Each structure stands twice: as C-alpha cells, then as structure tokens.
Tab-separated table of C-alpha atoms and ligand atoms in Angstrom:
chain	number	residue	atom	x	y	z
T	1	MET	CA	-7.262	-30.073	-12.744
T	2	SER	CA	-8.465	-26.366	-13.011
T	3	ARG	CA	-7.778	-24.534	-16.261
T	4	LEU	CA	-4.541	-22.411	-16.242
T	5	GLN	CA	-5.204	-18.766	-15.633
T	6	GLN	CA	-4.441	-16.572	-18.754
T	7	VAL	CA	-2.267	-13.584	-17.858
T	8	THR	CA	-1.679	-10.531	-20.076
T	9	VAL	CA	1.399	-8.427	-18.903
T	10	LEU	CA	1.130	-4.882	-20.067
T	11	GLY	CA	4.607	-3.296	-19.688
T	12	ALA	CA	6.321	-6.807	-19.567
T	13	THR	CA	9.934	-5.503	-20.376
T	14	GLY	CA	9.745	-3.175	-17.291
T	15	SER	CA	10.676	-3.775	-13.716
T	16	VAL	CA	7.329	-4.787	-12.446
T	17	GLY	CA	6.618	-6.768	-15.705
T	18	LEU	CA	9.811	-8.772	-15.183
T	19	SER	CA	9.048	-9.429	-11.643
T	20	THR	CA	5.688	-10.672	-12.596
T	21	LEU	CA	7.027	-13.065	-15.050
T	22	ASP	CA	9.500	-14.386	-12.453
T	23	VAL	CA	6.590	-15.269	-10.142
T	24	ILE	CA	4.401	-16.704	-13.042
T	25	ALA	CA	7.423	-18.910	-14.186
T	26	ARG	CA	7.418	-20.468	-10.602
T	27	HIS	CA	3.726	-21.678	-11.034
T	28	PRO	CA	3.405	-23.167	-14.504
T	29	ASP	CA	0.390	-25.317	-13.000
T	30	ARG	CA	-1.446	-22.029	-12.343
T	31	TYR	CA	-0.658	-19.466	-14.983
T	32	GLN	CA	-0.042	-19.071	-18.599
T	33	VAL	CA	1.131	-15.957	-20.380
T	34	PHE	CA	-1.488	-14.765	-22.851
T	35	ALA	CA	0.288	-11.577	-23.980
T	36	LEU	CA	3.355	-9.549	-23.418
T	37	THR	CA	3.879	-5.922	-24.409
T	38	GLY	CA	6.878	-3.690	-24.852
T	39	PHE	CA	7.773	-0.279	-26.100
T	40	THR	CA	11.482	0.381	-26.590
T	41	ARG	CA	13.187	-2.677	-25.195
T	42	LEU	CA	12.159	-4.957	-28.068
T	43	ARG	CA	15.129	-7.300	-28.055
T	44	GLU	CA	14.077	-8.162	-24.411
T	45	LEU	CA	10.579	-8.576	-25.563
T	46	LEU	CA	11.674	-11.118	-28.055
T	47	ALA	CA	13.578	-13.072	-25.300
T	48	LEU	CA	10.518	-12.921	-23.041
T	49	CYS	CA	8.392	-14.278	-25.905
T	50	VAL	CA	10.849	-17.186	-26.415
T	51	ARG	CA	10.794	-17.904	-22.746
T	52	HIS	CA	6.857	-17.636	-22.183
T	53	SER	CA	5.348	-18.493	-25.565
T	54	PRO	CA	2.533	-15.809	-25.395
T	55	ARG	CA	-0.395	-15.977	-27.832
T	56	PHE	CA	0.145	-12.194	-28.501
T	57	ALA	CA	3.040	-9.596	-28.289
T	58	VAL	CA	2.284	-5.837	-28.642
T	59	VAL	CA	4.828	-3.297	-29.857
T	60	PRO	CA	4.242	0.526	-30.496
T	61	GLU	CA	4.558	0.597	-34.376
T	62	ALA	CA	4.313	-1.395	-37.577
T	63	ALA	CA	7.955	-1.642	-38.631
T	64	ALA	CA	8.927	-3.024	-35.173
T	65	ALA	CA	5.973	-5.358	-35.356
T	66	ARG	CA	7.104	-6.799	-38.768
T	67	ASN	CA	10.676	-7.261	-37.343
T	68	LEU	CA	9.470	-8.953	-34.203
T	69	GLN	CA	7.097	-11.249	-36.196
T	70	GLU	CA	9.915	-12.402	-38.409
T	71	ASP	CA	12.084	-13.019	-35.358
T	72	LEU	CA	9.373	-15.073	-33.833
T	73	ARG	CA	8.762	-17.068	-36.814
T	74	ALA	CA	12.499	-17.826	-37.076
T	75	ALA	CA	12.461	-18.939	-33.408
T	76	GLY	CA	9.563	-21.352	-34.273
T	77	LEU	CA	6.843	-19.533	-32.281
T	78	ALA	CA	3.104	-18.825	-33.339
T	79	THR	CA	3.016	-15.580	-31.240
T	80	GLN	CA	1.014	-13.004	-33.247
T	81	VAL	CA	2.343	-9.394	-33.141
T	82	LEU	CA	-0.198	-6.513	-32.609
T	83	VAL	CA	0.539	-2.819	-32.910
T	84	GLY	CA	-0.083	0.327	-30.745
T	85	GLU	CA	-2.833	1.336	-28.370
T	86	ALA	CA	-5.535	-0.759	-30.250
T	87	GLY	CA	-3.226	-3.823	-29.728
T	88	LEU	CA	-2.809	-3.126	-26.080
T	89	CYS	CA	-6.434	-2.696	-25.648
T	90	GLN	CA	-7.121	-6.043	-27.492
T	91	VAL	CA	-5.057	-8.072	-25.306
T	92	SER	CA	-6.534	-6.427	-22.169
T	93	ALA	CA	-10.038	-7.137	-23.176
T	94	ASP	CA	-9.702	-10.530	-25.007
T	95	ALA	CA	-12.492	-12.994	-23.914
T	96	ASP	CA	-9.841	-15.681	-23.172
T	97	VAL	CA	-7.912	-13.517	-20.659
T	98	ASP	CA	-8.404	-13.833	-16.845
T	99	THR	CA	-5.882	-11.420	-15.378
T	100	VAL	CA	-4.219	-8.133	-16.694
T	101	VAL	CA	-1.119	-6.899	-14.992
T	102	ALA	CA	-1.184	-3.076	-15.631
T	103	ALA	CA	2.453	-2.278	-15.397
T	104	ILE	CA	3.027	0.335	-18.247
T	105	VAL	CA	4.466	3.456	-16.779
T	106	GLY	CA	2.550	6.806	-16.869
T	107	ALA	CA	-0.386	8.042	-18.841
T	108	ALA	CA	0.151	5.616	-21.664
T	109	GLY	CA	-1.337	2.882	-19.593
T	110	LEU	CA	-4.718	4.452	-19.035
T	111	ARG	CA	-6.762	3.254	-22.033
T	112	PRO	CA	-5.351	-0.359	-21.934
T	113	THR	CA	-6.034	-0.521	-18.235
T	114	LEU	CA	-9.546	0.820	-18.694
T	115	ALA	CA	-10.198	-1.632	-21.586
T	116	ALA	CA	-9.373	-4.441	-19.058
T	117	VAL	CA	-11.629	-2.909	-16.421
T	118	ASP	CA	-14.546	-2.475	-18.986
T	119	ALA	CA	-14.115	-6.130	-19.879
T	120	GLY	CA	-14.546	-7.115	-16.195
T	121	LYS	CA	-10.996	-8.677	-15.921
T	122	LYS	CA	-9.093	-9.252	-12.611
T	123	ILE	CA	-6.688	-6.225	-12.782
T	124	LEU	CA	-3.328	-6.111	-10.836
T	125	LEU	CA	-2.707	-2.333	-10.837
T	126	ALA	CA	0.989	-1.064	-10.884
T	127	ASN	CA	0.235	1.817	-13.144
T	128	LYS	CA	-0.802	4.327	-10.405
T	129	GLU	CA	-0.818	7.125	-12.965
T	130	ALA	CA	-3.920	5.705	-14.611
T	131	LEU	CA	-5.957	5.761	-11.448
T	132	VAL	CA	-4.597	9.267	-10.429
T	133	MET	CA	-5.605	10.622	-13.700
T	134	SER	CA	-9.146	9.357	-13.970
T	135	GLY	CA	-9.892	8.283	-10.302
T	136	ALA	CA	-13.682	8.827	-10.195
T	137	LEU	CA	-14.322	7.437	-13.747
T	138	PHE	CA	-12.005	4.542	-13.238
T	139	MET	CA	-13.750	3.416	-10.008
T	140	GLN	CA	-17.244	3.822	-11.527
T	141	ALA	CA	-16.005	1.631	-14.501
T	142	VAL	CA	-14.903	-0.986	-11.910
T	143	ARG	CA	-18.208	-0.985	-10.291
T	144	LYS	CA	-20.121	-1.187	-13.490
T	145	SER	CA	-18.149	-4.075	-14.980
T	146	GLY	CA	-17.684	-6.127	-11.663
T	147	ALA	CA	-13.854	-6.104	-12.459
T	148	VAL	CA	-11.550	-7.138	-9.521
T	149	LEU	CA	-9.063	-4.357	-8.822
T	150	LEU	CA	-6.050	-5.541	-6.704
T	151	PRO	CA	-3.299	-3.167	-5.978
T	152	LEU	CA	0.335	-4.186	-6.792
T	153	ASP	CA	2.070	-1.040	-5.371
T	154	SER	CA	3.571	-2.533	-2.198
T	155	GLU	CA	2.051	0.023	0.117
T	156	HIS	CA	-1.418	-0.421	-1.381
T	157	ASN	CA	-1.097	-4.074	-1.395
T	158	ALA	CA	0.033	-3.833	2.354
T	159	ILE	CA	-3.044	-1.684	3.170
T	160	PHE	CA	-5.261	-4.136	1.274
T	161	GLN	CA	-3.899	-7.034	3.291
T	162	CYS	CA	-4.476	-5.034	6.585
T	163	MET	CA	-7.953	-3.891	5.647
T	164	PRO	CA	-11.124	-6.122	6.540
T	165	GLY	CA	-12.626	-7.907	3.698
T	166	ASP	CA	-15.620	-5.718	3.578
T	167	PHE	CA	-13.866	-2.305	3.518
T	168	ALA	CA	-15.898	-1.252	0.533
T	169	ARG	CA	-18.691	-0.611	3.076
T	170	GLY	CA	-16.743	2.637	3.981
T	171	LEU	CA	-13.915	3.153	6.383
T	172	SER	CA	-15.892	4.537	9.285
T	173	GLN	CA	-18.236	1.435	8.955
T	174	VAL	CA	-15.540	-0.984	9.320
T	175	GLY	CA	-13.724	0.910	12.227
T	176	VAL	CA	-10.712	2.194	10.219
T	177	ARG	CA	-9.561	5.660	11.555
T	178	ARG	CA	-6.806	6.202	9.021
T	179	ILE	CA	-4.229	4.765	6.656
T	180	LEU	CA	-0.595	5.151	7.445
T	181	LEU	CA	1.282	5.248	4.076
T	182	THR	CA	4.996	4.375	4.528
T	183	ALA	CA	7.602	5.922	2.440
T	184	SER	CA	11.495	5.218	2.354
T	185	GLY	CA	12.238	8.841	1.848
T	186	GLY	CA	14.254	7.978	-1.218
T	187	PRO	CA	17.927	8.572	-2.130
T	188	PHE	CA	17.751	12.233	-0.834
T	189	ARG	CA	16.040	11.757	2.476
T	190	GLN	CA	18.996	13.394	4.298
T	191	THR	CA	20.237	15.710	1.519
T	192	PRO	CA	20.128	19.331	2.598
T	193	SER	CA	17.955	21.613	0.252
T	194	ALA	CA	21.014	23.512	-1.280
T	195	GLU	CA	22.579	20.201	-2.455
T	196	LEU	CA	19.444	19.033	-4.292
T	197	ASP	CA	20.142	21.722	-7.004
T	198	HIS	CA	23.115	19.560	-8.088
T	199	VAL	CA	21.979	16.099	-7.913
T	200	SER	CA	22.133	14.083	-11.170
T	201	PRO	CA	19.452	11.735	-12.859
T	202	ASP	CA	21.702	8.714	-11.839
T	203	GLN	CA	21.781	9.800	-8.146
T	204	ALA	CA	18.061	10.215	-8.207
T	205	CYS	CA	17.614	6.735	-9.631
T	206	ALA	CA	19.627	5.099	-7.078
T	207	HIS	CA	16.904	4.145	-4.660
T	208	PRO	CA	18.349	2.787	-1.295
T	209	ASN	CA	15.850	-0.134	-1.065
T	210	TRP	CA	14.012	-0.733	-4.283
T	211	SER	CA	15.194	-1.421	-7.996
T	212	MET	CA	12.603	0.249	-10.208
T	213	GLY	CA	12.176	1.875	-13.598
T	214	ARG	CA	13.642	5.457	-14.016
T	215	LYS	CA	10.352	7.365	-13.814
T	216	ILE	CA	9.203	6.014	-10.562
T	217	SER	CA	12.742	6.103	-9.222
T	218	VAL	CA	12.817	9.969	-9.818
T	219	ASP	CA	9.295	10.124	-8.296
T	220	SER	CA	10.528	8.413	-5.205
T	221	ALA	CA	13.360	10.773	-4.981
T	222	SER	CA	11.125	13.871	-5.325
T	223	MET	CA	8.453	12.293	-3.028
T	224	MET	CA	5.789	12.694	-5.869
T	225	ASN	CA	5.656	8.872	-5.918
T	226	LYS	CA	4.135	9.292	-2.426
T	227	GLY	CA	1.960	12.137	-3.491
T	228	LEU	CA	0.597	9.786	-6.428
T	229	GLU	CA	0.144	6.933	-3.925
T	230	LEU	CA	-1.902	9.134	-1.622
T	231	ILE	CA	-4.242	9.934	-4.374
T	232	GLU	CA	-4.190	6.151	-5.351
T	233	ALA	CA	-5.065	5.128	-1.812
T	234	CYS	CA	-7.968	7.530	-1.674
T	235	TRP	CA	-9.536	6.026	-4.740
T	236	LEU	CA	-8.756	2.409	-3.799
T	237	PHE	CA	-9.948	2.529	-0.225
T	238	ASP	CA	-12.592	5.354	-0.593
T	239	ALA	CA	-10.472	7.605	1.881
T	240	ARG	CA	-10.329	11.371	2.211
T	241	PRO	CA	-6.930	12.866	1.759
T	242	ASP	CA	-6.933	13.695	5.503
T	243	GLN	CA	-7.438	9.998	6.434
T	244	VAL	CA	-4.078	9.129	4.753
T	245	GLU	CA	-0.921	10.043	6.638
T	246	VAL	CA	2.400	9.704	5.139
T	247	VAL	CA	5.270	8.238	7.379
T	248	ILE	CA	8.808	8.061	6.446
T	249	HIS	CA	10.293	4.567	7.365
T	250	PRO	CA	13.663	4.377	5.868
T	251	GLN	CA	14.060	0.515	5.988
T	252	SER	CA	11.158	-0.222	3.823
T	253	VAL	CA	10.210	-3.187	5.836
T	254	ILE	CA	6.844	-2.072	6.921
T	255	HIS	CA	4.957	-1.594	3.702
T	256	SER	CA	1.990	0.364	5.207
T	257	LEU	CA	-0.413	0.151	8.147
T	258	VAL	CA	-4.094	0.534	9.056
T	259	ASP	CA	-5.167	2.368	12.071
T	260	TYR	CA	-8.574	1.182	13.707
T	261	VAL	CA	-10.730	3.124	16.151
T	262	ASP	CA	-9.996	0.623	18.999
T	263	GLY	CA	-6.276	1.485	18.801
T	264	SER	CA	-5.218	-1.495	16.978
T	265	VAL	CA	-2.682	-0.800	14.268
T	266	LEU	CA	-2.090	-3.586	11.599
T	267	ALA	CA	0.893	-3.565	9.466
T	268	GLN	CA	2.200	-5.834	6.612
T	269	LEU	CA	5.989	-6.460	6.735
T	270	GLY	CA	8.253	-8.044	4.184
T	271	ASN	CA	11.582	-7.671	2.361
T	272	PRO	CA	11.320	-4.979	-0.259
T	273	ASP	CA	10.799	-7.089	-3.258
T	274	MET	CA	7.828	-6.524	-5.669
T	275	ARG	CA	7.358	-10.251	-6.128
T	276	THR	CA	5.510	-10.408	-2.735
T	277	PRO	CA	2.714	-7.990	-3.593
T	278	ILE	CA	2.671	-9.507	-7.152
T	279	ALA	CA	2.330	-13.068	-5.795
T	280	ASN	CA	-0.264	-11.839	-3.327
T	281	ALA	CA	-2.461	-10.138	-5.940
T	282	LEU	CA	-1.925	-12.890	-8.485
T	283	ALA	CA	-3.163	-15.754	-6.175
T	284	TRP	CA	-5.586	-13.764	-4.031
T	285	PRO	CA	-7.345	-14.951	-1.989
T	286	GLU	CA	-4.957	-17.913	-1.779
T	287	ARG	CA	-1.163	-17.476	-1.016
T	288	ILE	CA	1.593	-18.804	-3.289
T	289	ASP	CA	5.439	-18.866	-3.216
T	290	SER	CA	7.038	-15.689	-4.546
T	291	GLY	CA	10.610	-16.481	-4.373
T	292	VAL	CA	11.238	-13.906	-1.893
T	293	ALA	CA	13.522	-14.665	0.969
T	294	PRO	CA	12.000	-14.877	4.455
T	295	LEU	CA	12.219	-11.639	6.604
T	296	ASP	CA	15.050	-11.759	9.116
T	297	LEU	CA	13.928	-9.350	11.888
T	298	PHE	CA	17.251	-10.082	13.680
T	299	ALA	CA	19.276	-8.745	10.870
T	300	ILE	CA	16.950	-5.780	10.392
T	301	ALA	CA	17.260	-5.047	14.245
T	302	ARG	CA	15.354	-1.699	14.264
T	303	LEU	CA	12.587	0.020	12.479
T	304	ASP	CA	12.602	3.896	12.208
T	305	PHE	CA	9.793	6.533	11.599
T	306	GLU	CA	10.108	10.214	10.670
T	307	ALA	CA	7.584	12.908	9.459
T	308	PRO	CA	8.015	13.841	5.962
T	309	ASP	CA	9.570	17.358	5.149
T	310	GLU	CA	7.318	19.157	2.665
T	311	GLN	CA	9.714	22.167	2.560
T	312	ARG	CA	12.418	19.977	1.016
T	313	PHE	CA	9.909	17.775	-0.977
T	314	PRO	CA	7.205	20.186	-2.060
T	315	CYS	CA	5.712	17.500	-4.539
T	316	LEU	CA	4.059	15.831	-1.588
T	317	ARG	CA	2.336	19.073	-0.664
T	318	LEU	CA	1.320	19.628	-4.320
T	319	ALA	CA	-0.032	16.155	-4.566
T	320	ARG	CA	-2.096	16.424	-1.421
T	321	GLN	CA	-3.550	19.772	-2.673
T	322	ALA	CA	-4.461	18.108	-6.019
T	323	ALA	CA	-6.162	15.219	-4.140
T	324	GLU	CA	-8.180	17.714	-2.095
T	325	ALA	CA	-9.153	19.698	-5.212
T	326	GLY	CA	-10.092	16.511	-7.119
T	327	ASN	CA	-11.750	16.935	-10.490
T	328	SER	CA	-8.983	17.750	-13.249
T	329	ALA	CA	-6.299	18.643	-10.719
T	330	PRO	CA	-4.759	15.120	-10.337
T	331	ALA	CA	-4.574	14.588	-14.011
T	332	MET	CA	-2.957	17.938	-14.540
T	333	LEU	CA	-0.562	17.122	-11.649
T	334	ASN	CA	0.369	13.734	-13.279
T	335	ALA	CA	0.979	15.089	-16.627
T	336	ALA	CA	3.088	18.124	-15.534
T	337	ASN	CA	5.058	15.657	-13.311
T	338	GLU	CA	5.544	13.324	-16.328
T	339	VAL	CA	6.913	16.138	-18.518
T	340	ALA	CA	9.123	17.520	-15.643
T	341	VAL	CA	10.661	14.087	-14.853
T	342	ALA	CA	11.461	13.367	-18.601
T	343	ALA	CA	13.175	16.897	-18.655
T	344	PHE	CA	15.253	16.132	-15.550
T	345	LEU	CA	16.113	12.697	-17.012
T	346	GLU	CA	17.449	14.449	-20.119
T	347	ARG	CA	19.322	16.840	-17.755
T	348	ARG	CA	17.457	19.987	-19.249
T	349	ILE	CA	16.256	20.953	-15.543
T	350	ARG	CA	17.593	20.779	-12.004
T	351	PHE	CA	16.091	18.402	-9.603
T	352	PRO	CA	14.114	21.168	-7.578
T	353	GLN	CA	12.670	22.524	-10.802
T	354	ILE	CA	10.426	19.327	-11.051
T	355	ALA	CA	8.333	20.837	-8.342
T	356	SER	CA	8.401	24.285	-9.930
T	357	ILE	CA	6.994	23.229	-13.132
T	358	ILE	CA	4.137	21.324	-11.491
T	359	GLU	CA	3.497	24.314	-9.141
T	360	ASP	CA	3.483	26.723	-12.154
T	361	VAL	CA	1.165	24.408	-14.191
T	362	LEU	CA	-1.340	24.060	-11.423
T	363	ALA	CA	-1.479	27.758	-10.693
T	364	ARG	CA	-2.020	28.744	-14.310
T	365	GLU	CA	-5.038	26.414	-15.089
T	366	PRO	CA	-8.347	26.345	-13.176
T	367	VAL	CA	-9.725	23.028	-11.810
T	368	VAL	CA	-12.572	21.877	-13.968
T	369	ALA	CA	-14.978	18.828	-13.572
T	370	VAL	CA	-14.074	15.705	-15.563
T	371	ASN	CA	-17.288	13.889	-16.405
T	372	ASP	CA	-15.738	11.626	-19.196
T	373	LEU	CA	-12.323	10.455	-20.463
T	374	GLU	CA	-12.137	13.078	-23.040
T	375	ALA	CA	-12.020	15.677	-20.261
T	376	VAL	CA	-9.253	13.661	-18.597
T	377	PHE	CA	-7.086	13.683	-21.629
T	378	GLU	CA	-7.970	17.345	-22.186
T	379	ALA	CA	-6.572	18.233	-18.745
T	380	ASP	CA	-3.488	15.971	-19.481
T	381	THR	CA	-2.880	17.518	-22.841
T	382	LYS	CA	-3.301	21.073	-21.386
T	383	ALA	CA	-0.850	20.456	-18.547
T	384	ARG	CA	1.665	18.900	-21.032
T	385	ALA	CA	1.415	22.216	-23.076
T	386	LEU	CA	1.812	24.388	-20.068
T	387	ALA	CA	4.795	22.401	-18.806
T	388	GLY	CA	6.267	22.578	-22.280
T	389	HIS	CA	5.868	26.337	-22.340
T	390	TRP	CA	7.686	26.364	-18.819
T	391	LEU	CA	10.595	24.551	-20.361
T	392	ASP	CA	10.750	26.831	-23.359
T	393	ARG	CA	10.970	29.797	-21.151
T	394	ASN	CA	13.439	28.386	-18.469
T	395	ALA	CA	15.213	25.166	-19.672
T	396	GLY	CA	18.304	24.403	-21.722
O	1	NAP	N1	9.091	-0.737	-10.310
O	1	NAP	C1	8.418	-0.860	-8.975
O	1	NAP	O1	9.001	-1.428	-8.200
O	1	NAP	C2	7.134	-0.310	-8.970
O	1	NAP	C3	6.440	-0.421	-7.771
O	1	NAP	C4	5.059	-0.012	-7.659
O	1	NAP	C5	4.568	0.581	-8.768
O	1	NAP	N2	5.150	0.736	-9.896
O	1	NAP	C6	4.517	1.294	-10.999
O	1	NAP	O2	4.432	0.399	-12.076
O	1	NAP	C7	4.495	1.116	-13.214
O	1	NAP	C8	5.831	0.584	-14.139
O	1	NAP	O3	6.938	0.843	-13.295
O	1	NAP	P1	8.419	0.162	-13.720
O	1	NAP	O4	9.278	0.531	-12.624
O	1	NAP	O5	8.149	-1.331	-14.022
O	1	NAP	O6	8.684	1.033	-14.932
O	1	NAP	P2	9.623	0.602	-16.182
O	1	NAP	O7	10.727	-0.368	-15.689
O	1	NAP	O8	10.172	1.902	-16.802
O	1	NAP	O9	8.846	-0.153	-17.216
O	1	NAP	C9	7.636	0.500	-17.801
O	1	NAP	C10	7.004	-0.418	-18.871
O	1	NAP	O10	6.130	0.363	-19.736
O	1	NAP	C11	6.517	0.236	-21.027
O	1	NAP	N3	6.170	1.526	-21.590
O	1	NAP	C12	6.836	2.602	-21.400
O	1	NAP	N4	6.258	3.803	-22.169
O	1	NAP	C13	5.218	3.112	-22.778
O	1	NAP	C14	4.317	3.634	-23.806
O	1	NAP	N5	4.242	4.882	-24.087
O	1	NAP	N6	3.392	2.681	-24.244
O	1	NAP	C15	3.348	1.450	-23.943
O	1	NAP	N7	4.239	0.877	-22.953
O	1	NAP	C16	5.153	1.710	-22.500
O	1	NAP	C17	7.889	-0.105	-21.003
O	1	NAP	O11	8.352	-0.752	-22.350
O	1	NAP	P3	10.031	-0.560	-22.679
O	1	NAP	O12	10.720	-1.065	-21.410
O	1	NAP	O13	10.054	-1.751	-23.730
O	1	NAP	O14	10.296	0.684	-23.211
O	1	NAP	C18	7.982	-1.017	-19.845
O	1	NAP	O15	7.599	-2.245	-20.358
O	1	NAP	C19	4.625	2.579	-13.081
O	1	NAP	O16	3.351	3.111	-13.162
O	1	NAP	C20	5.297	2.635	-11.569
O	1	NAP	O17	4.643	3.706	-10.858
O	1	NAP	C21	6.449	0.265	-9.983
C-alpha cells in the first residue's frame, strides 16, 4: 500500500478548512492530517485536533499555545503546538508534508503559502488574496521550486478542469479564446442602488448559494470577490484581463467555462459545494468521492445568464483596472478592500463606501514596480494606512 499523503490545512477552523477536513475524513486510506491552524476559534481547533490527531497545531500567540497544549495533553494527544507566522511557515514547509491547503483568509496567508511554494509542495489554493497581492513573484516561485499549484476556488477549479493539460504553453497555443468566469451576483444582485446604502453586514453575508466566511461573503456581495478572481485567473492561466469575461449566473451550477477558437465552450457543472473542488484538487489527477450529492438537472430546470452591472458594483471595475495596471495595484486594491470590509462588518461604514475607500486609495498612490516581497508588503502597508486615513476622515 502506498504511503498516506500528509496534509497541512492552513485555516482549518474556517469554512474551506472544515470542508477540506470533511473530504479527508472520507479517505483515511489516502490522507493523514499533518497540521491544523486556527486564529480566533481555538475551541474548534482543539475539537479538530481531537478528531484528526495532527502532528502539529498552530495558534497566533504564546498564551493561547500554552492553553491548547495543556488541553491536548489532557486529551491524551501528542500534538505539538507552534506559534505565529513562523509556526505557519514551518508546517507549510516541513519535509514530511506532501500537500498544503492554503485556506487562511486575506493577506495573512501570503507568507505561509509562499513557504509551501518555496518548499515545492502540492498547494491547494483557496487564499486568493495571496496570489492577487504577489502574482508575478508567486508564479515565479512556483516555477522555480516545481511546486504543483491547484486552484480550490470553485471557478478556477472549473476552469482548470476545462483547460487542456498543456495550457501552460499559452492560451493561444492551445486554442483557448477566453475564459468565462461565472458569478452568482451575490445577495444584492437585484437590489436597487439606493437600497444598497442601508444593507447590513448580516444581509451581505447571507449568500444565496454558498455558505462561506464573512470576508469572502461581503466580497461576493460587492462583486470584489469576482474582481479578485479575475486577477487570480490571469495569474493561474497566464491570461490577459481582456481574456477573462465575467458572466452572472444566479444558480451557481456552472462554475466557469472555457471558450475555444473552434467555437466549443467547455463548462464544469456541479452542486455549489466546496467539497467538489477540494476533492478534485486533493486527488488530482485521480477522482475521489467528495460527499456531494449528484447534480439533479431536472430539479434545476433552467440556467440563466446576465451581464454584470459595474455601475452598481464598482468593485469589479476597480479590480479590472488594477489587473490592467499590474505591479503594486492589485496588492493596494486587496489591502484597501480588507480594511474596508472589516470596517463594514464593524458597522463603521455603509456598504457602497467599500468601493469609495478602494477608489480613493488607488487614486492617491501611484502604481510602482514590485520586484520583491518587501515591495508587496510596502504597497499593502501604504494602502492600509491610506484606507485608515479615509476612515478617520469619514467613518463613525
Ligand atoms: N468559503 C468558501 O466557500 C471559499 C470559496 C473559495 C475561496 N475561498 C477563499 O478561501 C479563503 C478562506 O475563506 P473562508 O470562507 O474559509 O474564510 P473563514 O471561514 O473566515 O476562515 C478563515 C480561516 O483563516 C484563519 N485566519 C483568519 N485570520 C488569520 C490570521 N491573521 N492568521 C492566521 N489565520 C487566520 C481563520 O481562523 P479562525 O477561524 O480560528 O479565526 C480561519 O481558519 C479566503 O481567501 C477565501 O477567499 C473561500
């Protein structure tokens, strides 16, 4: 029998992390959990450690680590608790690890994900912000180390499944005309502009088709999620921004499509459940059971498509502009968005002000080249400071 694949789950306590552990638990003959990480939900992390007996757990600071270590000992587990970013990087790069699931939300996931890349691991990427921030450097590091990068985002995983195996030769070389990136349109797809001023964080997080963490749920509501995904698609598939078209598809059954020069359009369909892309990427190039129910086309009955409305959802336009500008622009866009979304979730700003903050930050700071990781973090820090100044001037 072949050796069990050792899997580190960064962001194990989150929505993607839990779906990953659900799939892993279905295949004890294939996978073993090497490390689990959490940030605030540490009771849940303890329960996950009891369930999966990882070799390591990682928490953000020393006092939390001492508490978790004691609880683990009391539960009879040998799991060793590590601390902070150094701990995250250690469990990503450990020589015994085969696969790293990058499911931390936001910029905090960049260094641990890059540690996995540099160590040449198989990386299942959910943490799109890491790739958006550092695209060119990230992809260079993948090529240099020989890491295997597989997308977990349902759209990018769908595109990956619809692409020919040799797509890395270049889209025009393999006959691809464009990528059609589907979007549900989120909870406010049909909400008039005037009403968007009064929507609450809970309304923004009530996604019609997907159950997700709060940050990505707000991103879906503002369409920034699709903007970040557009940038992500450009890096993963070496596409220009004008080769990626966003298509609103409210049912979230088609997860994305690839349009070929001969007129063929290949799509990947499935129920909206992250366990499908997770199982696909975990087992790639094989297929394993994910626990997802078979698609019932008769129950779905119809599939609808619309063009996105960039007037009501300016985040999509801002992201496309950042994709075209390249260099420091996507890192600035991402950082300003993270600050703005946090402020919206804390009820300091109104929903349309998320886009106002990002637009203001991008207008104030010139785009500069980013030749190393320090330059990426410099752009990130600048954008956070500018967004903070906007909040000081305008928010409650
Ligand atoms: N949810 C989806 O269906 C979905 C689909 C596609 C892509 N994604 C992407 O996957 C990523 C995770 O999304 P999610 O919905 O799973 O988010 P989530 O439920 O909020 O989970 C985020 C995870 O990151 C951890 N975390 C948060 N801040 C951290 C920090 N500063 N340092 C270290 N760990 C930190 C959280 O720990 P605690 O919970 O312990 O605080 C949690 O484990 C995002 O980049 C998102 O865009 C998600």
